[in-house]
Each structure stands twice: as C-alpha cells, then as structure tokens.
PDB file of C-alpha atoms and ligand atoms in Angstrom:
ATOM      1  CA  UNK A   1       5.186   4.157 -12.864  1.00 77.00           C
ATOM      2  CA  UNK A   2       3.123   7.298 -12.049  1.00 91.00           C
ATOM      3  CA  UNK A   3       4.420   8.293  -8.554  1.00 94.00           C
ATOM      4  CA  UNK A   4       3.045  10.873  -6.228  1.00 97.00           C
ATOM      5  CA  UNK A   5       3.292   9.877  -2.598  1.00 98.00           C
ATOM      6  CA  UNK A   6       6.533   8.623  -1.108  1.00 98.00           C
ATOM      7  CA  UNK A   7       7.079   7.361   2.590  1.00 99.00           C
ATOM      8  CA  UNK A   8      10.633   7.972   3.640  1.00 99.00           C
ATOM      9  CA  UNK A   9      11.977   6.706   7.016  1.00 99.00           C
ATOM     10  CA  UNK A  10      14.746   8.262   8.802  1.00 98.00           C
ATOM     11  CA  UNK A  11      13.952  11.539   7.004  1.00 98.00           C
ATOM     12  CA  UNK A  12      15.122  13.877   9.687  1.00 98.00           C
ATOM     13  CA  UNK A  13      18.852  14.266   8.825  1.00 98.00           C
ATOM     14  CA  UNK A  14      21.638  12.926   6.806  1.00 98.00           C
ATOM     15  CA  UNK A  15      20.784  10.856   3.662  1.00 98.00           C
ATOM     16  CA  UNK A  16      17.029  10.863   4.424  1.00 98.00           C
ATOM     17  CA  UNK A  17      16.949  14.789   4.659  1.00 98.00           C
ATOM     18  CA  UNK A  18      18.832  15.009   1.347  1.00 98.00           C
ATOM     19  CA  UNK A  19      16.358  12.441  -0.348  1.00 98.00           C
ATOM     20  CA  UNK A  20      13.313  14.428   1.099  1.00 98.00           C
ATOM     21  CA  UNK A  21      14.514  17.723  -0.152  1.00 98.00           C
ATOM     22  CA  UNK A  22      15.468  16.398  -3.747  1.00 98.00           C
ATOM     23  CA  UNK A  23      12.141  14.522  -4.086  1.00 98.00           C
ATOM     24  CA  UNK A  24      10.082  17.579  -2.785  1.00 98.00           C
ATOM     25  CA  UNK A  25      11.881  19.872  -5.171  1.00 98.00           C
ATOM     26  CA  UNK A  26      10.812  17.612  -7.989  1.00 98.00           C
ATOM     27  CA  UNK A  27       7.131  17.612  -7.076  1.00 97.00           C
ATOM     28  CA  UNK A  28       6.690  14.485  -5.040  1.00 98.00           C
ATOM     29  CA  UNK A  29       4.963  14.372  -1.745  1.00 98.00           C
ATOM     30  CA  UNK A  30       7.167  13.091   0.902  1.00 98.00           C
ATOM     31  CA  UNK A  31       5.955  11.568   4.184  1.00 98.00           C
ATOM     32  CA  UNK A  32       9.062  11.640   6.420  1.00 98.00           C
ATOM     33  CA  UNK A  33       9.220   9.277   9.361  1.00 98.00           C
ATOM     34  CA  UNK A  34      11.650   9.848  12.377  1.00 98.00           C
ATOM     35  CA  UNK A  35      11.578  10.122  16.138  1.00 98.00           C
ATOM     36  CA  UNK A  36      12.919  13.754  16.493  1.00 98.00           C
ATOM     37  CA  UNK A  37      10.144  16.163  16.018  1.00 96.00           C
ATOM     38  CA  UNK A  38      12.281  19.243  16.212  1.00 97.00           C
ATOM     39  CA  UNK A  39      14.398  18.020  13.257  1.00 97.00           C
ATOM     40  CA  UNK A  40      11.421  16.813  11.333  1.00 97.00           C
ATOM     41  CA  UNK A  41       9.668  20.286  11.738  1.00 97.00           C
ATOM     42  CA  UNK A  42      12.791  22.092  10.402  1.00 97.00           C
ATOM     43  CA  UNK A  43      12.796  19.727   7.504  1.00 97.00           C
ATOM     44  CA  UNK A  44       9.111  20.460   6.755  1.00 98.00           C
ATOM     45  CA  UNK A  45       9.994  24.294   6.446  1.00 97.00           C
ATOM     46  CA  UNK A  46      12.455  23.343   3.619  1.00 96.00           C
ATOM     47  CA  UNK A  47       9.842  21.276   1.715  1.00 96.00           C
ATOM     48  CA  UNK A  48       7.952  23.851  -0.056  1.00 93.00           C
ATOM     49  CA  UNK A  49       4.736  22.426   1.216  1.00 97.00           C
ATOM     50  CA  UNK A  50       5.543  18.847  -0.035  1.00 98.00           C
ATOM     51  CA  UNK A  51       7.233  17.385   3.016  1.00 98.00           C
ATOM     52  CA  UNK A  52       5.050  16.045   5.817  1.00 98.00           C
ATOM     53  CA  UNK A  53       6.377  14.939   9.224  1.00 98.00           C
ATOM     54  CA  UNK A  54       5.249  11.817  10.966  1.00 98.00           C
ATOM     55  CA  UNK A  55       6.734  11.090  14.351  1.00 98.00           C
ATOM     56  CA  UNK A  56       7.189   7.472  13.878  1.00 98.00           C
ATOM     57  CA  UNK A  57       9.723   5.011  15.442  1.00 98.00           C
ATOM     58  CA  UNK A  58      10.257   2.252  13.025  1.00 99.00           C
ATOM     59  CA  UNK A  59      10.755  -0.416  15.752  1.00 99.00           C
ATOM     60  CA  UNK A  60       7.017   0.164  16.731  1.00 98.00           C
ATOM     61  CA  UNK A  61       4.518  -1.393  14.328  1.00 98.00           C
ATOM     62  CA  UNK A  62       1.522   0.327  15.726  1.00 98.00           C
ATOM     63  CA  UNK A  63       3.014   3.672  14.965  1.00 98.00           C
ATOM     64  CA  UNK A  64       3.852   2.637  11.413  1.00 99.00           C
ATOM     65  CA  UNK A  65       0.389   1.279  10.849  1.00 98.00           C
ATOM     66  CA  UNK A  66      -1.375   4.495  12.192  1.00 98.00           C
ATOM     67  CA  UNK A  67       0.900   6.765   9.975  1.00 98.00           C
ATOM     68  CA  UNK A  68       0.146   4.730   6.789  1.00 98.00           C
ATOM     69  CA  UNK A  69      -3.676   4.884   7.532  1.00 98.00           C
ATOM     70  CA  UNK A  70      -3.435   8.655   8.034  1.00 98.00           C
ATOM     71  CA  UNK A  71      -1.518   9.240   4.885  1.00 98.00           C
ATOM     72  CA  UNK A  72      -3.827   6.906   2.711  1.00 98.00           C
ATOM     73  CA  UNK A  73      -6.899   8.664   4.170  1.00 98.00           C
ATOM     74  CA  UNK A  74      -5.672  12.236   3.877  1.00 98.00           C
ATOM     75  CA  UNK A  75      -3.399  12.221   0.833  1.00 98.00           C
ATOM     76  CA  UNK A  76      -4.155   9.086  -1.219  1.00 98.00           C
ATOM     77  CA  UNK A  77      -2.220   5.951  -2.105  1.00 98.00           C
ATOM     78  CA  UNK A  78       1.371   5.525  -0.994  1.00 98.00           C
ATOM     79  CA  UNK A  79       3.413   4.648  -4.239  1.00 98.00           C
ATOM     80  CA  UNK A  80       6.837   4.290  -2.753  1.00 98.00           C
ATOM     81  CA  UNK A  81       8.504   3.161   0.500  1.00 98.00           C
ATOM     82  CA  UNK A  82      12.172   4.094   1.055  1.00 99.00           C
ATOM     83  CA  UNK A  83      13.526   2.161   4.027  1.00 99.00           C
ATOM     84  CA  UNK A  84      16.272   4.453   5.111  1.00 98.00           C
ATOM     85  CA  UNK A  85      16.237   4.746   8.942  1.00 99.00           C
ATOM     86  CA  UNK A  86      19.358   3.280  10.602  1.00 98.00           C
ATOM     87  CA  UNK A  87      21.785   3.535  13.389  1.00 98.00           C
ATOM     88  CA  UNK A  88      25.446   2.710  13.620  1.00 98.00           C
ATOM     89  CA  UNK A  89      28.156   1.761  15.866  1.00 98.00           C
ATOM     90  CA  UNK A  90      31.641   0.812  14.950  1.00 97.00           C
ATOM     91  CA  UNK A  91      33.240  -1.325  17.696  1.00 97.00           C
ATOM     92  CA  UNK A  92      34.778  -4.641  18.353  1.00 98.00           C
ATOM     93  CA  UNK A  93      32.085  -7.006  18.741  1.00 98.00           C
ATOM     94  CA  UNK A  94      33.317  -8.596  22.029  1.00 98.00           C
ATOM     95  CA  UNK A  95      32.987  -5.044  23.554  1.00 98.00           C
ATOM     96  CA  UNK A  96      29.548  -4.127  22.093  1.00 98.00           C
ATOM     97  CA  UNK A  97      26.781  -3.671  24.629  1.00 98.00           C
ATOM     98  CA  UNK A  98      23.934  -6.314  24.217  1.00 98.00           C
ATOM     99  CA  UNK A  99      21.273  -3.461  24.210  1.00 98.00           C
ATOM    100  CA  UNK A 100      23.146  -1.665  21.441  1.00 98.00           C
ATOM    101  CA  UNK A 101      23.221  -4.949  19.415  1.00 98.00           C
ATOM    102  CA  UNK A 102      19.346  -5.231  19.891  1.00 98.00           C
ATOM    103  CA  UNK A 103      18.830  -1.568  18.931  1.00 98.00           C
ATOM    104  CA  UNK A 104      20.830  -1.924  15.673  1.00 98.00           C
ATOM    105  CA  UNK A 105      18.879  -5.087  14.579  1.00 99.00           C
ATOM    106  CA  UNK A 106      15.534  -3.624  15.693  1.00 99.00           C
ATOM    107  CA  UNK A 107      16.052  -0.377  13.813  1.00 99.00           C
ATOM    108  CA  UNK A 108      17.882  -1.346  10.809  1.00 98.00           C
ATOM    109  CA  UNK A 109      16.436  -4.733  10.014  1.00 99.00           C
ATOM    110  CA  UNK A 110      13.318  -5.180  11.945  1.00 99.00           C
ATOM    111  CA  UNK A 111      12.340  -1.583  11.156  1.00 99.00           C
ATOM    112  CA  UNK A 112      12.707  -2.296   7.442  1.00 99.00           C
ATOM    113  CA  UNK A 113      10.803  -5.521   7.727  1.00 99.00           C
ATOM    114  CA  UNK A 114       7.904  -4.026   9.609  1.00 99.00           C
ATOM    115  CA  UNK A 115       7.638  -0.877   7.287  1.00 99.00           C
ATOM    116  CA  UNK A 116       7.674  -3.236   4.247  1.00 99.00           C
ATOM    117  CA  UNK A 117       5.193  -5.830   5.681  1.00 98.00           C
ATOM    118  CA  UNK A 118       2.812  -3.143   6.625  1.00 98.00           C
ATOM    119  CA  UNK A 119       2.850  -1.324   3.279  1.00 98.00           C
ATOM    120  CA  UNK A 120       2.673  -4.488   1.058  1.00 98.00           C
ATOM    121  CA  UNK A 121      -1.111  -5.069   1.342  1.00 98.00           C
ATOM    122  CA  UNK A 122      -1.882  -1.534   0.047  1.00 98.00           C
ATOM    123  CA  UNK A 123       0.655  -2.109  -2.935  1.00 98.00           C
ATOM    124  CA  UNK A 124      -0.461  -5.451  -3.649  1.00 98.00           C
ATOM    125  CA  UNK A 125      -4.097  -4.599  -3.798  1.00 98.00           C
ATOM    126  CA  UNK A 126      -3.270  -1.868  -6.364  1.00 97.00           C
ATOM    127  CA  UNK A 127      -0.701  -4.023  -8.212  1.00 97.00           C
ATOM    128  CA  UNK A 128       1.741  -1.094  -8.101  1.00 96.00           C
ATOM    129  CA  UNK A 129       4.575   0.017  -5.854  1.00 98.00           C
ATOM    130  CA  UNK A 130       8.243   0.542  -5.420  1.00 98.00           C
ATOM    131  CA  UNK A 131      10.359  -0.161  -2.325  1.00 98.00           C
ATOM    132  CA  UNK A 132      13.893   1.197  -2.043  1.00 98.00           C
ATOM    133  CA  UNK A 133      16.054  -0.071   0.783  1.00 98.00           C
ATOM    134  CA  UNK A 134      19.182   1.767   1.905  1.00 99.00           C
ATOM    135  CA  UNK A 135      21.522  -0.978   3.021  1.00 99.00           C
ATOM    136  CA  UNK A 136      25.279  -0.526   3.016  1.00 98.00           C
ATOM    137  CA  UNK A 137      28.519  -2.041   1.489  1.00 98.00           C
ATOM    138  CA  UNK A 138      28.487  -3.604   5.091  1.00 98.00           C
ATOM    139  CA  UNK A 139      25.638  -5.701   3.783  1.00 98.00           C
ATOM    140  CA  UNK A 140      27.650  -7.014   0.805  1.00 98.00           C
ATOM    141  CA  UNK A 141      30.709  -8.261   2.739  1.00 98.00           C
ATOM    142  CA  UNK A 142      32.019  -8.531   6.261  1.00 98.00           C
ATOM    143  CA  UNK A 143      33.763  -5.380   7.535  1.00 98.00           C
ATOM    144  CA  UNK A 144      35.561  -5.393  10.906  1.00 97.00           C
ATOM    145  CA  UNK A 145      33.996  -3.461  13.715  1.00 97.00           C
ATOM    146  CA  UNK A 146      30.703  -3.639  11.933  1.00 98.00           C
ATOM    147  CA  UNK A 147      29.562  -6.996  13.052  1.00 98.00           C
ATOM    148  CA  UNK A 148      25.986  -6.144  14.332  1.00 98.00           C
ATOM    149  CA  UNK A 149      25.516  -3.326  11.811  1.00 98.00           C
ATOM    150  CA  UNK A 150      26.817  -5.625   9.004  1.00 98.00           C
ATOM    151  CA  UNK A 151      24.337  -8.465  10.112  1.00 99.00           C
ATOM    152  CA  UNK A 152      21.556  -5.810   9.988  1.00 99.00           C
ATOM    153  CA  UNK A 153      22.525  -4.669   6.535  1.00 99.00           C
ATOM    154  CA  UNK A 154      23.139  -8.224   5.169  1.00 98.00           C
ATOM    155  CA  UNK A 155      19.542  -8.911   6.625  1.00 98.00           C
ATOM    156  CA  UNK A 156      18.024  -6.145   4.475  1.00 98.00           C
ATOM    157  CA  UNK A 157      19.585  -7.597   1.353  1.00 98.00           C
ATOM    158  CA  UNK A 158      18.361 -11.069   2.134  1.00 98.00           C
ATOM    159  CA  UNK A 159      14.941  -9.654   2.800  1.00 98.00           C
ATOM    160  CA  UNK A 160      14.974  -7.769  -0.501  1.00 98.00           C
ATOM    161  CA  UNK A 161      16.237 -10.718  -2.667  1.00 98.00           C
ATOM    162  CA  UNK A 162      13.464 -13.061  -1.333  1.00 98.00           C
ATOM    163  CA  UNK A 163      10.677 -10.585  -1.337  1.00 98.00           C
ATOM    164  CA  UNK A 164      11.431  -9.061  -4.823  1.00 98.00           C
ATOM    165  CA  UNK A 165      10.582 -12.381  -6.353  1.00 98.00           C
ATOM    166  CA  UNK A 166       7.497 -12.937  -4.241  1.00 98.00           C
ATOM    167  CA  UNK A 167       5.866  -9.434  -5.201  1.00 98.00           C
ATOM    168  CA  UNK A 168       7.146  -9.250  -8.720  1.00 97.00           C
ATOM    169  CA  UNK A 169       3.905 -10.763  -9.892  1.00 97.00           C
ATOM    170  CA  UNK A 170       1.950  -7.945  -8.124  1.00 98.00           C
ATOM    171  CA  UNK A 171       3.853  -5.168  -9.884  1.00 97.00           C
ATOM    172  CA  UNK A 172       5.928  -4.234  -6.903  1.00 98.00           C
ATOM    173  CA  UNK A 173       9.608  -3.511  -7.615  1.00 98.00           C
ATOM    174  CA  UNK A 174      12.315  -3.666  -4.899  1.00 98.00           C
ATOM    175  CA  UNK A 175      15.848  -2.126  -5.203  1.00 98.00           C
ATOM    176  CA  UNK A 176      18.508  -2.047  -2.469  1.00 98.00           C
ATOM    177  CA  UNK A 177      21.110   0.749  -2.546  1.00 99.00           C
ATOM    178  CA  UNK A 178      24.384  -0.122  -0.767  1.00 98.00           C
ATOM    179  CA  UNK A 179      26.518   2.877  -0.120  1.00 98.00           C
ATOM    180  CA  UNK A 180      30.143   3.064   1.289  1.00 98.00           C
ATOM    181  CA  UNK A 181      30.943   5.972   3.522  1.00 98.00           C
ATOM    182  CA  UNK A 182      28.606   8.999   3.123  1.00 98.00           C
ATOM    183  CA  UNK A 183      29.138  12.370   4.914  1.00 98.00           C
ATOM    184  CA  UNK A 184      26.437  12.547   7.438  1.00 98.00           C
ATOM    185  CA  UNK A 185      26.005  12.804  11.240  1.00 96.00           C
ATOM    186  CA  UNK A 186      25.933   8.929  11.451  1.00 97.00           C
ATOM    187  CA  UNK A 187      29.659   9.286  11.894  1.00 97.00           C
ATOM    188  CA  UNK A 188      29.436  11.460  15.082  1.00 93.00           C
ATOM    189  CA  UNK A 189      29.344  10.485  18.617  1.00 91.00           C
ATOM    190  CA  UNK A 190      31.031   7.164  19.529  1.00 90.00           C
ATOM    191  CA  UNK A 191      31.761   6.223  15.967  1.00 94.00           C
ATOM    192  CA  UNK A 192      33.682   9.033  14.255  1.00 93.00           C
ATOM    193  CA  UNK A 193      34.865   8.627  10.732  1.00 95.00           C
ATOM    194  CA  UNK A 194      38.676   7.962  10.692  1.00 91.00           C
ATOM    195  CA  UNK A 195      39.451   9.075   7.236  1.00 92.00           C
ATOM    196  CA  UNK A 196      38.955  12.426   5.520  1.00 93.00           C
ATOM    197  CA  UNK A 197      35.171  12.934   5.647  1.00 94.00           C
ATOM    198  CA  UNK A 198      35.477  15.450   2.825  1.00 93.00           C
ATOM    199  CA  UNK A 199      36.603  12.621   0.478  1.00 95.00           C
ATOM    200  CA  UNK A 200      33.484  10.480   0.922  1.00 97.00           C
ATOM    201  CA  UNK A 201      30.179  10.498  -0.958  1.00 98.00           C
ATOM    202  CA  UNK A 202      27.705  13.332  -0.347  1.00 98.00           C
ATOM    203  CA  UNK A 203      24.229  12.629   0.774  1.00 98.00           C
ATOM    204  CA  UNK A 204      23.028  14.498  -2.296  1.00 98.00           C
ATOM    205  CA  UNK A 205      24.687  11.775  -4.414  1.00 98.00           C
ATOM    206  CA  UNK A 206      22.349   9.124  -2.718  1.00 98.00           C
ATOM    207  CA  UNK A 207      19.420  11.458  -3.254  1.00 98.00           C
ATOM    208  CA  UNK A 208      20.318  11.635  -6.973  1.00 98.00           C
ATOM    209  CA  UNK A 209      20.500   7.901  -7.190  1.00 98.00           C
ATOM    210  CA  UNK A 210      17.086   7.469  -5.616  1.00 98.00           C
ATOM    211  CA  UNK A 211      15.617  10.196  -7.963  1.00 98.00           C
ATOM    212  CA  UNK A 212      17.068   8.256 -10.954  1.00 98.00           C
ATOM    213  CA  UNK A 213      15.328   5.050  -9.946  1.00 98.00           C
ATOM    214  CA  UNK A 214      11.996   6.795  -9.455  1.00 98.00           C
ATOM    215  CA  UNK A 215      12.205   7.932 -13.026  1.00 97.00           C
ATOM    216  CA  UNK A 216      12.945   4.578 -14.530  1.00 97.00           C
ATOM    217  CA  UNK A 217      10.090   2.377 -16.185  1.00 95.00           C
ATOM    218  CA  UNK A 218       8.720  -0.535 -14.333  1.00 94.00           C
ATOM    219  CA  UNK A 219       9.874  -2.820 -17.305  1.00 95.00           C
ATOM    220  CA  UNK A 220      13.271  -3.118 -15.748  1.00 96.00           C
ATOM    221  CA  UNK A 221      14.239  -4.303 -12.286  1.00 97.00           C
ATOM    222  CA  UNK A 222      17.210  -2.615 -10.543  1.00 98.00           C
ATOM    223  CA  UNK A 223      18.065  -5.311  -8.044  1.00 98.00           C
ATOM    224  CA  UNK A 224      21.071  -3.688  -6.181  1.00 98.00           C
ATOM    225  CA  UNK A 225      23.232  -0.675  -6.594  1.00 98.00           C
ATOM    226  CA  UNK A 226      26.592  -0.575  -4.888  1.00 98.00           C
ATOM    227  CA  UNK A 227      28.361   2.753  -4.845  1.00 98.00           C
ATOM    228  CA  UNK A 228      31.334   4.012  -2.682  1.00 98.00           C
ATOM    229  CA  UNK A 229      33.986   6.718  -2.490  1.00 97.00           C
ATOM    230  CA  UNK A 230      36.917   6.066  -4.901  1.00 96.00           C
ATOM    231  CA  UNK A 231      39.311   5.652  -2.024  1.00 93.00           C
ATOM    232  CA  UNK A 232      37.363   2.484  -0.947  1.00 95.00           C
ATOM    233  CA  UNK A 233      36.736  -0.845  -2.610  1.00 96.00           C
ATOM    234  CA  UNK A 234      34.085  -3.325  -1.795  1.00 96.00           C
TER     235      UNK A 234
HETATM  236  N1  NAP B 301      26.520   7.638   6.358  1.00 73.19           N
HETATM  237  C1  NAP B 301      27.080   6.540   5.899  1.00 73.19           C
HETATM  238  O1  NAP B 301      28.288   6.359   5.682  1.00 73.19           O
HETATM  239  C2  NAP B 301      26.158   5.259   5.513  1.00 73.19           C
HETATM  240  C3  NAP B 301      26.645   4.407   4.578  1.00 73.19           C
HETATM  241  C4  NAP B 301      25.951   3.347   4.195  1.00 73.19           C
HETATM  242  C5  NAP B 301      24.756   3.341   4.552  1.00 73.19           C
HETATM  243  N2  NAP B 301      24.186   4.167   5.385  1.00 73.19           N
HETATM  244  C6  NAP B 301      22.770   3.969   5.812  1.00 73.19           C
HETATM  245  O2  NAP B 301      21.966   5.073   5.324  1.00 73.19           O
HETATM  246  C7  NAP B 301      20.975   5.297   6.211  1.00 73.19           C
HETATM  247  C8  NAP B 301      20.872   6.787   6.643  1.00 73.19           C
HETATM  248  O3  NAP B 301      22.033   6.939   7.473  1.00 73.19           O
HETATM  249  P1  NAP B 301      22.590   8.473   7.599  1.00 73.19           P
HETATM  250  O4  NAP B 301      24.060   8.501   7.344  1.00 73.19           O
HETATM  251  O5  NAP B 301      21.781   9.556   6.988  1.00 73.19           O
HETATM  252  O6  NAP B 301      22.502   8.423   9.274  1.00 73.19           O
HETATM  253  P2  NAP B 301      21.987   9.650  10.193  1.00 73.19           P
HETATM  254  O7  NAP B 301      22.325  10.901   9.771  1.00 73.19           O
HETATM  255  O8  NAP B 301      22.429   9.132  11.581  1.00 73.19           O
HETATM  256  O9  NAP B 301      20.332   9.612  10.021  1.00 73.19           O
HETATM  257  C9  NAP B 301      19.693   8.438  10.499  1.00 73.19           C
HETATM  258  C10 NAP B 301      18.215   8.756  10.392  1.00 73.19           C
HETATM  259  O10 NAP B 301      17.526   7.512  10.849  1.00 73.19           O
HETATM  260  C11 NAP B 301      16.463   7.951  11.754  1.00 73.19           C
HETATM  261  N3  NAP B 301      16.232   6.995  12.716  1.00 73.19           N
HETATM  262  C12 NAP B 301      17.153   6.393  13.582  1.00 73.19           C
HETATM  263  N4  NAP B 301      16.473   5.481  14.257  1.00 73.19           N
HETATM  264  C13 NAP B 301      15.097   5.620  14.048  1.00 73.19           C
HETATM  265  C14 NAP B 301      13.915   4.906  14.355  1.00 73.19           C
HETATM  266  N5  NAP B 301      13.982   3.936  15.489  1.00 73.19           N
HETATM  267  N6  NAP B 301      12.651   5.205  13.842  1.00 73.19           N
HETATM  268  C15 NAP B 301      12.677   6.197  12.931  1.00 73.19           C
HETATM  269  N7  NAP B 301      13.802   6.805  12.447  1.00 73.19           N
HETATM  270  C16 NAP B 301      14.874   6.504  12.927  1.00 73.19           C
HETATM  271  C17 NAP B 301      17.134   9.261  12.329  1.00 73.19           C
HETATM  272  O11 NAP B 301      16.094  10.171  12.898  1.00 73.19           O
HETATM  273  P3  NAP B 301      15.614  10.235  14.489  1.00 73.19           P
HETATM  274  O12 NAP B 301      16.899  10.191  15.229  1.00 73.19           O
HETATM  275  O13 NAP B 301      15.041  11.573  14.512  1.00 73.19           O
HETATM  276  O14 NAP B 301      14.681   9.072  14.683  1.00 73.19           O
HETATM  277  C18 NAP B 301      17.789   9.870  11.055  1.00 73.19           C
HETATM  278  O15 NAP B 301      16.828  10.726  10.531  1.00 73.19           O
HETATM  279  C19 NAP B 301      21.052   4.398   7.334  1.00 73.19           C
HETATM  280  O16 NAP B 301      20.308   3.122   7.195  1.00 73.19           O
HETATM  281  C20 NAP B 301      22.541   4.091   7.240  1.00 73.19           C
HETATM  282  O17 NAP B 301      22.795   2.588   7.773  1.00 73.19           O
HETATM  283  C21 NAP B 301      24.809   5.144   5.728  1.00 73.19           C
END
C-alpha cells in the first residue's frame, strides 16, 4: 500500500510520541491528535516538517470530524489511522470513581470507535486504508486492578475483530497491537509501575512494530500482535 498521510491519536507523549518521530523520520506525514497543545508543539519541532499538530480530544466527534476535513483539504487523503490515545488507572474496582470509569471508556473505547467511524467513509470510498489500534494485554485477559481499563481494551479488540471482516472487501486492513508494560508517563501519578520500569518494553519498540506493519503488503492480514516484556506472561 502506498502510504503518505497518517493520523495518530495520543501523539503528544509516550508511545504516540515515539511512533510520530519514527514515522516522520521515515518520510511519512504524521497528523498528531492530543489535547495538550504545549506538548504537541514541542513534538512538531522534532518532526523535521513532517509532524502536524491537531488539538483534538478523541471523545469529541465534532473535533475529530473537523480535523479530518482540514487534513484531507490541505494535505490530501488520509491513508492510515492509528488509534493510540488512552488513559489508565490501576485500582480496585470497588474503589474506582464513577467519573473515572466513564473517562476511561470514553477515551480508550469510544474515542477509538469515533475516530474509526469518522475515517471509514474516506477509506471505503478510495478502497484503501489501514487502521492500527493500540490495545493492551489487558484486552486479551482479565488483569486485577484493571477492570475498567481492561473492559475498554477488550472492547477495542471486539471492535477490530468485527470491523476487520466488514471492511476487508473495501481494501481496509485492521491490526490490533496488544503491548504489556511499556516505559511511558502512563505509569506516573496515581498509578505508578510497581516493578522495575527499566526492564519493560520501550516505546521505540512499539514504534518499530508499527513501522514494520506499514511496510507490509496488503495481501496479508496482521490481525493481532501481542508483545510484552520477558518478565511478564499473558
Ligand atoms: N504504557 C504502557 O504500559 C501501555 C501498555 C499497553 C498499552 N498501552 C496503551 O498505549 C496507548 C498510549 O499509552 P502511553 O503509555 O503512551 O500513555 P501516555 O504517555 O499517558 O500517553 C497517552 C496519550 O494519549 C493522549 N490522550 C489521552 N486522552 C486523550 C483524549 N481524550 N484525546 C486525545 N488524546 C488523548 C495523551 O495526550 P493529551 O494528554 O495531550 O491529550 C497522550 O498523548 C494507550 O492507549 C495505552 O492504553 C500502554
């Protein structure tokens, strides 16, 4: 597949930032969505003119729609969507704040559904496109303290499994990447990583995986990739 323009949600830090830099270094245009404009602007400076910032909250369909329209008008067709934006809280479910549960589902699952739903008409019309979802090992099995997070990540896999079959006839390919622990700021705040963060997967390794996928032919479907640090098992 000839790929030029890539929309990447959650581009402002962590895995998204690494993916943005890797793809820009390799000649792709990256349209990064996130809410924090300062972080987005500092990412743009690292992008050698190939990273473009869009202040988009993925829980807001109007903001997503407007950004897609601007990109298509000013830069041409969007070839790839990477659903990466996500939030996390590790906590016993009976203690989790109801609003926090909503935020996790709204961002991780509904955000991915909205971004996907709104990009599909463009891809279906052109009979071409690739969607990569960043789910988690928490989407492949139940992990204690990750009830709402795991529900959102299982949801992403369910979405992808059903949709991949619907859109296959239109030339749209969907892959879900399910990482174990990755060394990013996700583990800061009220959910610190309790093991040795230096032992876990680096965000650059997820970026390599995405880059690999983008270089594969559209003959073959990569349905799901599960990867995790060797001191974990899932
Ligand atoms: N780190 C891990 O161990 C790990 C493991 C498996 C899967 N994952 C998944 O990988 C993805 C990236 O995580 P990360 O570790 O890189 O976390 P991170 O460092 O916290 O980055 C999360 C990104 O998502 C963006 N984001 C959050 N809410 C958003 C919203 N409503 N609209 C738009 N952007 C939003 C953040 O930007 P703003 O705050 O600027 O909006 C930020 O750029 C997530 O989906 C996460 O669940 C992470």
